[in-house]
PDB file of N, CA and C in Angstrom:
ATOM      1  N   MET A   1       0.818  -1.065   0.088  1.00 82.00           N
ATOM      2  CA  MET A   1       0.054  -0.023  -0.062  1.00 82.00           C
ATOM      3  C   MET A   1       0.788   1.381   0.010  1.00 82.00           C
ATOM      4  N   LEU A   2       1.588   1.085   0.767  1.00 87.00           N
ATOM      5  CA  LEU A   2       2.921   2.642   1.012  1.00 87.00           C
ATOM      6  C   LEU A   2       3.209   3.354  -0.403  1.00 87.00           C
ATOM      7  N   ASP A   3       3.614   1.884  -1.317  1.00 92.00           N
ATOM      8  CA  ASP A   3       4.748   2.462  -2.414  1.00 92.00           C
ATOM      9  C   ASP A   3       3.914   2.908  -3.796  1.00 92.00           C
ATOM     10  N   LEU A   4       2.237   1.979  -3.345  1.00 93.00           N
ATOM     11  CA  LEU A   4       1.029   2.499  -4.781  1.00 93.00           C
ATOM     12  C   LEU A   4       0.369   4.113  -4.100  1.00 93.00           C
ATOM     13  N   ALA A   5       0.692   4.528  -2.370  1.00 93.00           N
ATOM     14  CA  ALA A   5       0.119   5.706  -2.264  1.00 93.00           C
ATOM     15  C   ALA A   5       1.628   6.789  -2.822  1.00 93.00           C
ATOM     16  N   PHE A   6       2.601   6.683  -2.523  1.00 92.00           N
ATOM     17  CA  PHE A   6       3.752   7.152  -2.942  1.00 92.00           C
ATOM     18  C   PHE A   6       3.837   7.068  -4.571  1.00 92.00           C
ATOM     19  N   GLN A   7       3.660   5.942  -5.416  1.00 94.00           N
ATOM     20  CA  GLN A   7       3.157   6.699  -6.529  1.00 94.00           C
ATOM     21  C   GLN A   7       2.460   7.382  -6.877  1.00 94.00           C
ATOM     22  N   ILE A   8       0.770   7.057  -6.337  1.00 95.00           N
ATOM     23  CA  ILE A   8      -0.174   8.114  -6.675  1.00 95.00           C
ATOM     24  C   ILE A   8       0.184   9.381  -6.251  1.00 95.00           C
ATOM     25  N   LEU A   9       1.071   9.819  -5.276  1.00 93.00           N
ATOM     26  CA  LEU A   9       0.888  11.579  -4.997  1.00 93.00           C
ATOM     27  C   LEU A   9       2.456  11.527  -5.646  1.00 93.00           C
ATOM     28  N   SER A  10       2.951  11.244  -6.235  1.00 91.00           N
ATOM     29  CA  SER A  10       4.053  11.203  -6.870  1.00 91.00           C
ATOM     30  C   SER A  10       3.590  12.619  -8.326  1.00 91.00           C
ATOM     31  N   ASN A  11       3.147  12.668  -8.625  1.00 90.00           N
ATOM     32  CA  ASN A  11       2.143  13.470  -9.671  1.00 90.00           C
ATOM     33  C   ASN A  11       1.179  14.481  -8.897  1.00 90.00           C
ATOM     34  N   LYS A  12       2.034  15.700  -9.118  1.00 87.00           N
ATOM     35  CA  LYS A  12       1.452  16.812  -8.819  1.00 87.00           C
ATOM     36  C   LYS A  12      -0.222  17.037  -9.043  1.00 87.00           C
ATOM     37  N   GLN A  13      -0.787  16.916  -9.823  1.00 88.00           N
ATOM     38  CA  GLN A  13      -2.561  16.508 -10.369  1.00 88.00           C
ATOM     39  C   GLN A  13      -3.338  15.776  -9.190  1.00 88.00           C
ATOM     40  N   ARG A  14      -2.283  14.846  -9.548  1.00 92.00           N
ATOM     41  CA  ARG A  14      -2.889  13.728  -8.302  1.00 92.00           C
ATOM     42  C   ARG A  14      -3.349  14.209  -7.086  1.00 92.00           C
ATOM     43  N   ARG A  15      -2.118  14.905  -6.289  1.00 90.00           N
ATOM     44  CA  ARG A  15      -1.986  15.023  -5.255  1.00 90.00           C
ATOM     45  C   ARG A  15      -2.521  16.425  -4.944  1.00 90.00           C
ATOM     46  N   GLN A  16      -3.146  17.123  -6.189  1.00 89.00           N
ATOM     47  CA  GLN A  16      -3.737  18.684  -5.591  1.00 89.00           C
ATOM     48  C   GLN A  16      -5.082  17.935  -5.184  1.00 89.00           C
ATOM     49  N   LEU A  17      -5.383  16.946  -6.200  1.00 92.00           N
ATOM     50  CA  LEU A  17      -7.101  16.764  -6.307  1.00 92.00           C
ATOM     51  C   LEU A  17      -7.251  15.691  -4.919  1.00 92.00           C
ATOM     52  N   LEU A  18      -6.390  14.930  -4.405  1.00 94.00           N
ATOM     53  CA  LEU A  18      -6.211  14.403  -2.883  1.00 94.00           C
ATOM     54  C   LEU A  18      -6.570  15.158  -2.062  1.00 94.00           C
ATOM     55  N   THR A  19      -5.756  16.298  -2.408  1.00 92.00           N
ATOM     56  CA  THR A  19      -6.036  17.381  -0.949  1.00 92.00           C
ATOM     57  C   THR A  19      -7.123  17.667  -1.695  1.00 92.00           C
ATOM     58  N   LYS A  20      -7.095  18.430  -2.627  1.00 91.00           N
ATOM     59  CA  LYS A  20      -9.067  19.155  -2.985  1.00 91.00           C
ATOM     60  C   LYS A  20     -10.336  17.846  -1.610  1.00 91.00           C
ATOM     61  N   LEU A  21      -9.753  16.962  -1.952  1.00 94.00           N
ATOM     62  CA  LEU A  21     -10.639  15.952  -1.324  1.00 94.00           C
ATOM     63  C   LEU A  21     -10.335  15.592   0.444  1.00 94.00           C
ATOM     64  N   LEU A  22      -9.922  16.018   0.543  1.00 93.00           N
ATOM     65  CA  LEU A  22      -9.318  15.824   1.686  1.00 93.00           C
ATOM     66  C   LEU A  22      -9.659  17.062   2.598  1.00 93.00           C
ATOM     67  N   GLU A  23      -9.354  17.818   2.214  1.00 91.00           N
ATOM     68  CA  GLU A  23     -10.283  19.504   2.800  1.00 91.00           C
ATOM     69  C   GLU A  23     -12.030  19.665   2.439  1.00 91.00           C
ATOM     70  N   SER A  24     -12.528  18.946   1.932  1.00 88.00           N
ATOM     71  CA  SER A  24     -13.538  18.602   1.121  1.00 88.00           C
ATOM     72  C   SER A  24     -14.648  18.143   2.026  1.00 88.00           C
ATOM     73  N   ARG A  25     -16.148  18.586   2.204  1.00 79.00           N
ATOM     74  CA  ARG A  25     -17.077  17.665   3.551  1.00 79.00           C
ATOM     75  C   ARG A  25     -17.225  16.348   2.598  1.00 79.00           C
ATOM     76  N   ASN A  26     -17.092  15.330   3.859  1.00 67.00           N
ATOM     77  CA  ASN A  26     -17.921  14.080   3.212  1.00 67.00           C
ATOM     78  C   ASN A  26     -18.710  14.314   2.052  1.00 67.00           C
ATOM     79  N   ASP A  27     -19.647  14.581   2.351  1.00 69.00           N
ATOM     80  CA  ASP A  27     -20.664  14.268   1.012  1.00 69.00           C
ATOM     81  C   ASP A  27     -20.665  15.907   0.004  1.00 69.00           C
ATOM     82  N   THR A  28     -19.059  16.253  -0.330  1.00 72.00           N
ATOM     83  CA  THR A  28     -19.420  17.153  -1.583  1.00 72.00           C
ATOM     84  C   THR A  28     -18.442  16.366  -2.218  1.00 72.00           C
ATOM     85  N   GLY A  29     -18.413  16.705  -3.743  1.00 82.00           N
ATOM     86  CA  GLY A  29     -17.346  15.757  -4.446  1.00 82.00           C
ATOM     87  C   GLY A  29     -16.194  17.440  -5.029  1.00 82.00           C
ATOM     88  N   VAL A  30     -15.032  16.775  -5.672  1.00 86.00           N
ATOM     89  CA  VAL A  30     -15.003  17.883  -6.231  1.00 86.00           C
ATOM     90  C   VAL A  30     -14.693  18.329  -7.986  1.00 86.00           C
ATOM     91  N   CYS A  31     -15.080  19.275  -8.345  1.00 85.00           N
ATOM     92  CA  CYS A  31     -15.207  18.995  -9.654  1.00 85.00           C
ATOM     93  C   CYS A  31     -13.774  18.887 -10.642  1.00 85.00           C
ATOM     94  N   VAL A  32     -14.364  18.131 -11.888  1.00 82.00           N
ATOM     95  CA  VAL A  32     -13.090  18.357 -12.192  1.00 82.00           C
ATOM     96  C   VAL A  32     -12.726  18.576 -13.781  1.00 82.00           C
ATOM     97  N   PRO A  33     -11.905  19.176 -14.876  1.00 72.00           N
ATOM     98  CA  PRO A  33     -10.794  19.645 -13.897  1.00 72.00           C
ATOM     99  C   PRO A  33     -10.607  21.098 -13.597  1.00 72.00           C
ATOM    100  N   GLU A  34     -12.408  21.490 -13.113  1.00 74.00           N
ATOM    101  CA  GLU A  34     -11.539  22.863 -13.147  1.00 74.00           C
ATOM    102  C   GLU A  34     -11.116  23.666 -11.684  1.00 74.00           C
ATOM    103  N   GLU A  35     -11.224  22.527 -10.475  1.00 71.00           N
ATOM    104  CA  GLU A  35     -10.673  22.515  -9.313  1.00 71.00           C
ATOM    105  C   GLU A  35      -9.198  22.206  -8.885  1.00 71.00           C
ATOM    106  N   VAL A  36      -8.845  21.521 -10.517  1.00 72.00           N
ATOM    107  CA  VAL A  36      -7.385  20.534  -9.546  1.00 72.00           C
ATOM    108  C   VAL A  36      -6.395  21.417 -11.475  1.00 72.00           C
ATOM    109  N   VAL A  37      -6.303  22.089 -11.645  1.00 69.00           N
ATOM    110  CA  VAL A  37      -5.884  22.616 -13.169  1.00 69.00           C
ATOM    111  C   VAL A  37      -4.787  24.194 -12.517  1.00 69.00           C
ATOM    112  N   ASP A  38      -4.184  24.435 -12.717  1.00 67.00           N
ATOM    113  CA  ASP A  38      -3.065  25.009 -12.630  1.00 67.00           C
ATOM    114  C   ASP A  38      -3.014  26.532 -13.379  1.00 67.00           C
ATOM    115  N   GLU A  39      -3.010  27.592 -12.633  1.00 66.00           N
ATOM    116  CA  GLU A  39      -2.740  28.541 -13.867  1.00 66.00           C
ATOM    117  C   GLU A  39      -2.009  28.472 -15.041  1.00 66.00           C
ATOM    118  N   ASP A  40      -0.775  27.651 -14.968  1.00 64.00           N
ATOM    119  CA  ASP A  40      -0.047  28.109 -16.091  1.00 64.00           C
ATOM    120  C   ASP A  40      -0.525  26.464 -17.292  1.00 64.00           C
ATOM    121  N   GLN A  41      -1.281  25.515 -16.587  1.00 68.00           N
ATOM    122  CA  GLN A  41      -1.667  24.728 -17.060  1.00 68.00           C
ATOM    123  C   GLN A  41      -2.922  25.168 -18.403  1.00 68.00           C
ATOM    124  N   GLN A  42      -2.685  24.670 -19.653  1.00 73.00           N
ATOM    125  CA  GLN A  42      -3.732  25.134 -20.385  1.00 73.00           C
ATOM    126  C   GLN A  42      -4.920  23.710 -19.410  1.00 73.00           C
ATOM    127  N   LEU A  43      -6.223  24.019 -20.247  1.00 73.00           N
ATOM    128  CA  LEU A  43      -7.273  23.673 -19.367  1.00 73.00           C
ATOM    129  C   LEU A  43      -7.909  22.324 -20.559  1.00 73.00           C
ATOM    130  N   GLU A  44      -7.498  22.468 -21.581  1.00 77.00           N
ATOM    131  CA  GLU A  44      -7.575  21.066 -23.081  1.00 77.00           C
ATOM    132  C   GLU A  44      -6.820  20.526 -22.327  1.00 77.00           C
ATOM    133  N   ASP A  45      -5.075  20.646 -22.309  1.00 78.00           N
ATOM    134  CA  ASP A  45      -4.269  19.756 -21.938  1.00 78.00           C
ATOM    135  C   ASP A  45      -4.396  18.817 -20.475  1.00 78.00           C
ATOM    136  N   ALA A  46      -4.771  19.950 -19.904  1.00 77.00           N
ATOM    137  CA  ALA A  46      -4.811  19.251 -18.389  1.00 77.00           C
ATOM    138  C   ALA A  46      -5.908  18.301 -18.083  1.00 77.00           C
ATOM    139  N   THR A  47      -7.037  18.180 -18.800  1.00 82.00           N
ATOM    140  CA  THR A  47      -8.156  17.783 -18.804  1.00 82.00           C
ATOM    141  C   THR A  47      -7.928  16.533 -19.569  1.00 82.00           C
ATOM    142  N   LEU A  48      -7.615  15.999 -20.673  1.00 85.00           N
ATOM    143  CA  LEU A  48      -7.086  14.818 -21.376  1.00 85.00           C
ATOM    144  C   LEU A  48      -6.408  13.608 -20.570  1.00 85.00           C
ATOM    145  N   GLU A  49      -5.394  15.201 -19.903  1.00 87.00           N
ATOM    146  CA  GLU A  49      -4.531  14.182 -18.438  1.00 87.00           C
ATOM    147  C   GLU A  49      -5.072  13.719 -18.087  1.00 87.00           C
ATOM    148  N   LEU A  50      -5.703  14.527 -17.040  1.00 90.00           N
ATOM    149  CA  LEU A  50      -6.683  13.422 -16.121  1.00 90.00           C
ATOM    150  C   LEU A  50      -7.272  12.754 -16.436  1.00 90.00           C
ATOM    151  N   ARG A  51      -8.046  12.417 -17.477  1.00 90.00           N
ATOM    152  CA  ARG A  51      -9.377  12.079 -17.951  1.00 90.00           C
ATOM    153  C   ARG A  51      -8.692  10.651 -18.495  1.00 90.00           C
ATOM    154  N   HIS A  52      -7.702  10.653 -19.389  1.00 91.00           N
ATOM    155  CA  HIS A  52      -7.291   9.608 -19.542  1.00 91.00           C
ATOM    156  C   HIS A  52      -6.129   8.577 -18.780  1.00 91.00           C
ATOM    157  N   ARG A  53      -4.849   9.523 -17.838  1.00 93.00           N
ATOM    158  CA  ARG A  53      -3.710   8.936 -16.764  1.00 93.00           C
ATOM    159  C   ARG A  53      -3.903   8.779 -15.401  1.00 93.00           C
ATOM    160  N   HIS A  54      -4.621  10.432 -14.832  1.00 94.00           N
ATOM    161  CA  HIS A  54      -4.929  10.374 -13.163  1.00 94.00           C
ATOM    162  C   HIS A  54      -5.685   9.786 -12.672  1.00 94.00           C
ATOM    163  N   LEU A  55      -7.605  10.028 -13.704  1.00 95.00           N
ATOM    164  CA  LEU A  55      -8.752   9.606 -13.146  1.00 95.00           C
ATOM    165  C   LEU A  55      -8.927   8.318 -12.722  1.00 95.00           C
ATOM    166  N   PRO A  56      -8.299   7.204 -13.801  1.00 95.00           N
ATOM    167  CA  PRO A  56      -8.580   5.812 -13.865  1.00 95.00           C
ATOM    168  C   PRO A  56      -7.567   5.385 -12.945  1.00 95.00           C
ATOM    169  N   LEU A  57      -6.468   6.102 -12.723  1.00 96.00           N
ATOM    170  CA  LEU A  57      -4.885   5.406 -11.715  1.00 96.00           C
ATOM    171  C   LEU A  57      -5.753   5.317 -10.288  1.00 96.00           C
ATOM    172  N   LEU A  58      -6.418   7.038 -10.108  1.00 97.00           N
ATOM    173  CA  LEU A  58      -6.899   7.330  -8.509  1.00 97.00           C
ATOM    174  C   LEU A  58      -7.994   5.921  -8.403  1.00 97.00           C
ATOM    175  N   GLU A  59      -8.735   5.750  -9.788  1.00 97.00           N
ATOM    176  CA  GLU A  59     -10.005   4.802  -9.801  1.00 97.00           C
ATOM    177  C   GLU A  59      -9.722   3.343  -9.409  1.00 97.00           C
ATOM    178  N   GLU A  60      -8.632   3.084 -10.158  1.00 96.00           N
ATOM    179  CA  GLU A  60      -8.451   1.939 -10.005  1.00 96.00           C
ATOM    180  C   GLU A  60      -7.685   1.258  -8.753  1.00 96.00           C
ATOM    181  N   ALA A  61      -6.985   2.703  -7.554  1.00 97.00           N
ATOM    182  CA  ALA A  61      -6.801   2.292  -6.817  1.00 97.00           C
ATOM    183  C   ALA A  61      -7.726   2.266  -5.570  1.00 97.00           C
ATOM    184  N   GLN A  62      -9.126   2.984  -5.917  1.00 97.00           N
ATOM    185  CA  GLN A  62     -10.192   2.999  -5.036  1.00 97.00           C
ATOM    186  C   GLN A  62      -9.754   3.895  -4.013  1.00 97.00           C
ATOM    187  N   PHE A  63      -8.904   4.755  -4.619  1.00 97.00           N
ATOM    188  CA  PHE A  63      -8.759   6.309  -3.454  1.00 97.00           C
ATOM    189  C   PHE A  63     -10.155   7.221  -3.716  1.00 97.00           C
ATOM    190  N   ILE A  64     -10.437   7.445  -5.493  1.00 96.00           N
ATOM    191  CA  ILE A  64     -11.865   7.818  -5.514  1.00 96.00           C
ATOM    192  C   ILE A  64     -12.743   7.434  -6.017  1.00 96.00           C
ATOM    193  N   GLU A  65     -13.672   7.919  -6.845  1.00 96.00           N
ATOM    194  CA  GLU A  65     -15.162   7.161  -7.313  1.00 96.00           C
ATOM    195  C   GLU A  65     -15.227   8.413  -8.272  1.00 96.00           C
ATOM    196  N   TRP A  66     -15.223   8.671  -9.785  1.00 93.00           N
ATOM    197  CA  TRP A  66     -14.859   9.055 -11.057  1.00 93.00           C
ATOM    198  C   TRP A  66     -16.816   9.116 -11.346  1.00 93.00           C
ATOM    199  N   ASN A  67     -17.162  10.334 -11.552  1.00 92.00           N
ATOM    200  CA  ASN A  67     -18.812  10.380 -11.935  1.00 92.00           C
ATOM    201  C   ASN A  67     -18.027  11.019 -13.071  1.00 92.00           C
ATOM    202  N   SER A  68     -17.867  10.556 -14.232  1.00 87.00           N
ATOM    203  CA  SER A  68     -17.736  11.241 -16.233  1.00 87.00           C
ATOM    204  C   SER A  68     -18.850  11.880 -16.593  1.00 87.00           C
ATOM    205  N   ASN A  69     -19.711  11.581 -15.887  1.00 89.00           N
ATOM    206  CA  ASN A  69     -21.098  12.241 -16.365  1.00 89.00           C
ATOM    207  C   ASN A  69     -21.313  13.512 -15.721  1.00 89.00           C
ATOM    208  N   ARG A  70     -21.133  13.930 -14.184  1.00 87.00           N
ATOM    209  CA  ARG A  70     -21.334  14.768 -14.367  1.00 87.00           C
ATOM    210  C   ARG A  70     -19.932  16.094 -13.769  1.00 87.00           C
ATOM    211  N   HIS A  71     -18.552  15.077 -14.446  1.00 86.00           N
ATOM    212  CA  HIS A  71     -17.481  15.837 -14.039  1.00 86.00           C
ATOM    213  C   HIS A  71     -16.829  15.977 -12.646  1.00 86.00           C
ATOM    214  N   THR A  72     -17.165  14.999 -12.006  1.00 90.00           N
ATOM    215  CA  THR A  72     -17.128  14.821 -10.199  1.00 90.00           C
ATOM    216  C   THR A  72     -16.274  13.776 -10.048  1.00 90.00           C
ATOM    217  N   VAL A  73     -15.427  14.059  -8.190  1.00 94.00           N
ATOM    218  CA  VAL A  73     -14.587  13.002  -8.193  1.00 94.00           C
ATOM    219  C   VAL A  73     -14.876  13.170  -6.941  1.00 94.00           C
ATOM    220  N   GLU A  74     -15.134  11.814  -6.273  1.00 95.00           N
ATOM    221  CA  GLU A  74     -15.661  11.294  -4.775  1.00 95.00           C
ATOM    222  C   GLU A  74     -14.535  10.643  -4.016  1.00 95.00           C
ATOM    223  N   ARG A  75     -14.395  10.847  -2.507  1.00 95.00           N
ATOM    224  CA  ARG A  75     -13.431   9.801  -1.651  1.00 95.00           C
ATOM    225  C   ARG A  75     -14.270   8.596  -2.441  1.00 95.00           C
ATOM    226  N   GLY A  76     -13.346   8.131  -2.501  1.00 96.00           N
ATOM    227  CA  GLY A  76     -13.609   6.541  -2.663  1.00 96.00           C
ATOM    228  C   GLY A  76     -13.288   5.484  -1.716  1.00 96.00           C
ATOM    229  N   ALA A  77     -13.544   4.102  -1.996  1.00 97.00           N
ATOM    230  CA  ALA A  77     -13.409   3.099  -0.902  1.00 97.00           C
ATOM    231  C   ALA A  77     -11.825   2.824   0.206  1.00 97.00           C
ATOM    232  N   LYS A  78     -11.266   3.212  -0.501  1.00 96.00           N
ATOM    233  CA  LYS A  78      -9.732   2.844   0.287  1.00 96.00           C
ATOM    234  C   LYS A  78      -9.515   4.757   0.382  1.00 96.00           C
ATOM    235  N   PHE A  79     -10.164   5.983   0.341  1.00 96.00           N
ATOM    236  CA  PHE A  79      -9.506   6.996   0.262  1.00 96.00           C
ATOM    237  C   PHE A  79      -9.146   6.770   2.180  1.00 96.00           C
ATOM    238  N   GLY A  80      -9.529   6.321   2.882  1.00 95.00           N
ATOM    239  CA  GLY A  80      -8.900   6.349   4.717  1.00 95.00           C
ATOM    240  C   GLY A  80      -7.704   5.766   4.339  1.00 95.00           C
ATOM    241  N   GLU A  81      -6.978   4.682   3.834  1.00 95.00           N
ATOM    242  CA  GLU A  81      -6.126   4.700   3.735  1.00 95.00           C
ATOM    243  C   GLU A  81      -4.298   5.238   2.996  1.00 95.00           C
ATOM    244  N   ILE A  82      -5.169   6.396   2.371  1.00 96.00           N
ATOM    245  CA  ILE A  82      -4.016   7.414   1.819  1.00 96.00           C
ATOM    246  C   ILE A  82      -4.336   8.393   2.701  1.00 96.00           C
ATOM    247  N   ARG A  83      -5.530   8.999   3.859  1.00 96.00           N
ATOM    248  CA  ARG A  83      -5.842   9.513   4.860  1.00 96.00           C
ATOM    249  C   ARG A  83      -4.662  10.307   5.432  1.00 96.00           C
ATOM    250  N   PRO A  84      -4.339   9.615   5.980  1.00 95.00           N
ATOM    251  CA  PRO A  84      -3.127   9.730   7.001  1.00 95.00           C
ATOM    252  C   PRO A  84      -2.172  10.258   6.601  1.00 95.00           C
ATOM    253  N   LEU A  85      -1.203   9.805   5.297  1.00 94.00           N
ATOM    254  CA  LEU A  85      -0.393  10.798   4.497  1.00 94.00           C
ATOM    255  C   LEU A  85      -0.233  12.180   3.780  1.00 94.00           C
ATOM    256  N   LEU A  86      -1.996  12.375   3.788  1.00 94.00           N
ATOM    257  CA  LEU A  86      -1.967  12.859   3.373  1.00 94.00           C
ATOM    258  C   LEU A  86      -1.909  14.243   4.309  1.00 94.00           C
ATOM    259  N   ARG A  87      -2.626  13.715   5.457  1.00 94.00           N
ATOM    260  CA  ARG A  87      -2.341  14.702   6.637  1.00 94.00           C
ATOM    261  C   ARG A  87      -1.288  15.378   6.931  1.00 94.00           C
ATOM    262  N   LEU A  88      -0.393  14.372   6.742  1.00 91.00           N
ATOM    263  CA  LEU A  88       0.687  14.615   7.196  1.00 91.00           C
ATOM    264  C   LEU A  88       1.501  15.441   6.040  1.00 91.00           C
ATOM    265  N   LEU A  89       1.633  15.517   4.990  1.00 88.00           N
ATOM    266  CA  LEU A  89       1.809  16.041   3.458  1.00 88.00           C
ATOM    267  C   LEU A  89       1.072  17.659   4.169  1.00 88.00           C
ATOM    268  N   THR A  90       0.038  17.688   4.529  1.00 88.00           N
ATOM    269  CA  THR A  90      -0.372  19.361   4.257  1.00 88.00           C
ATOM    270  C   THR A  90      -0.274  19.802   5.505  1.00 88.00           C
ATOM    271  N   THR A  91       0.267  19.115   6.424  1.00 89.00           N
ATOM    272  CA  THR A  91       0.216  20.782   7.963  1.00 89.00           C
ATOM    273  C   THR A  91       1.753  20.249   7.515  1.00 89.00           C
ATOM    274  N   ASN A  92       2.715  20.114   7.346  1.00 83.00           N
ATOM    275  CA  ASN A  92       4.655  20.017   6.746  1.00 83.00           C
ATOM    276  C   ASN A  92       4.559  20.204   6.160  1.00 83.00           C
ATOM    277  N   PRO A  93       4.529  21.060   5.301  1.00 77.00           N
ATOM    278  CA  PRO A  93       4.858  21.594   4.169  1.00 77.00           C
ATOM    279  C   PRO A  93       5.836  22.710   4.045  1.00 77.00           C
ATOM    280  N   HIS A  94       6.286  22.906   5.091  1.00 75.00           N
ATOM    281  CA  HIS A  94       7.644  23.740   5.747  1.00 75.00           C
ATOM    282  C   HIS A  94       8.613  22.380   5.763  1.00 75.00           C
ATOM    283  N   ASN A  95       8.454  21.575   5.740  1.00 75.00           N
ATOM    284  CA  ASN A  95       9.343  20.044   6.060  1.00 75.00           C
ATOM    285  C   ASN A  95       9.862  20.024   4.635  1.00 75.00           C
ATOM    286  N   LEU A  96       9.078  20.079   3.716  1.00 72.00           N
ATOM    287  CA  LEU A  96       8.952  19.420   2.358  1.00 72.00           C
ATOM    288  C   LEU A  96      10.313  19.965   0.728  1.00 72.00           C
ATOM    289  N   PRO A  97      10.808  19.324   0.548  1.00 69.00           N
ATOM    290  CA  PRO A  97      11.881  19.673  -0.344  1.00 69.00           C
ATOM    291  C   PRO A  97      10.974  20.484  -1.507  1.00 69.00           C
ATOM    292  N   GLY A  98      11.504  22.022  -1.935  1.00 69.00           N
ATOM    293  CA  GLY A  98      10.636  22.070  -2.601  1.00 69.00           C
ATOM    294  C   GLY A  98       8.949  22.312  -3.303  1.00 69.00           C
ATOM    295  N   GLU A  99       8.627  22.346  -3.677  1.00 65.00           N
ATOM    296  CA  GLU A  99       7.089  22.397  -3.979  1.00 65.00           C
ATOM    297  C   GLU A  99       6.252  21.095  -3.959  1.00 65.00           C
ATOM    298  N   TRP A 100       5.675  20.966  -3.078  1.00 61.00           N
ATOM    299  CA  TRP A 100       4.883  19.630  -2.585  1.00 61.00           C
ATOM    300  C   TRP A 100       3.688  19.683  -4.250  1.00 61.00           C
ATOM    301  N   THR A 101       2.672  20.799  -3.644  1.00 55.00           N
ATOM    302  CA  THR A 101       1.297  20.953  -4.098  1.00 55.00           C
ATOM    303  C   THR A 101       1.253  21.315  -5.315  1.00 55.00           C
TER     304      THR A 101
END
């Protein structure tokens, strides 16, 4: 599980999405791609990357549930397994090298 968690967190877009889910209320999802795209990224490119790479990987790991019709992502069945690591990272950004978010 730890290897998978680090693989998942190795990408900035996936980290941003999971962090948004961590910070969201339990009954609400995150709109994709609008809520996870950087200002320096083209929306169309980011959307393609999310849909074809990141969202399927996160869904396969069961960290998210992706509703492609509504363009939303919610916490998946195994989100609780990555939550402690996300909390550690979000509460200690000053201890991490570079910009992790």
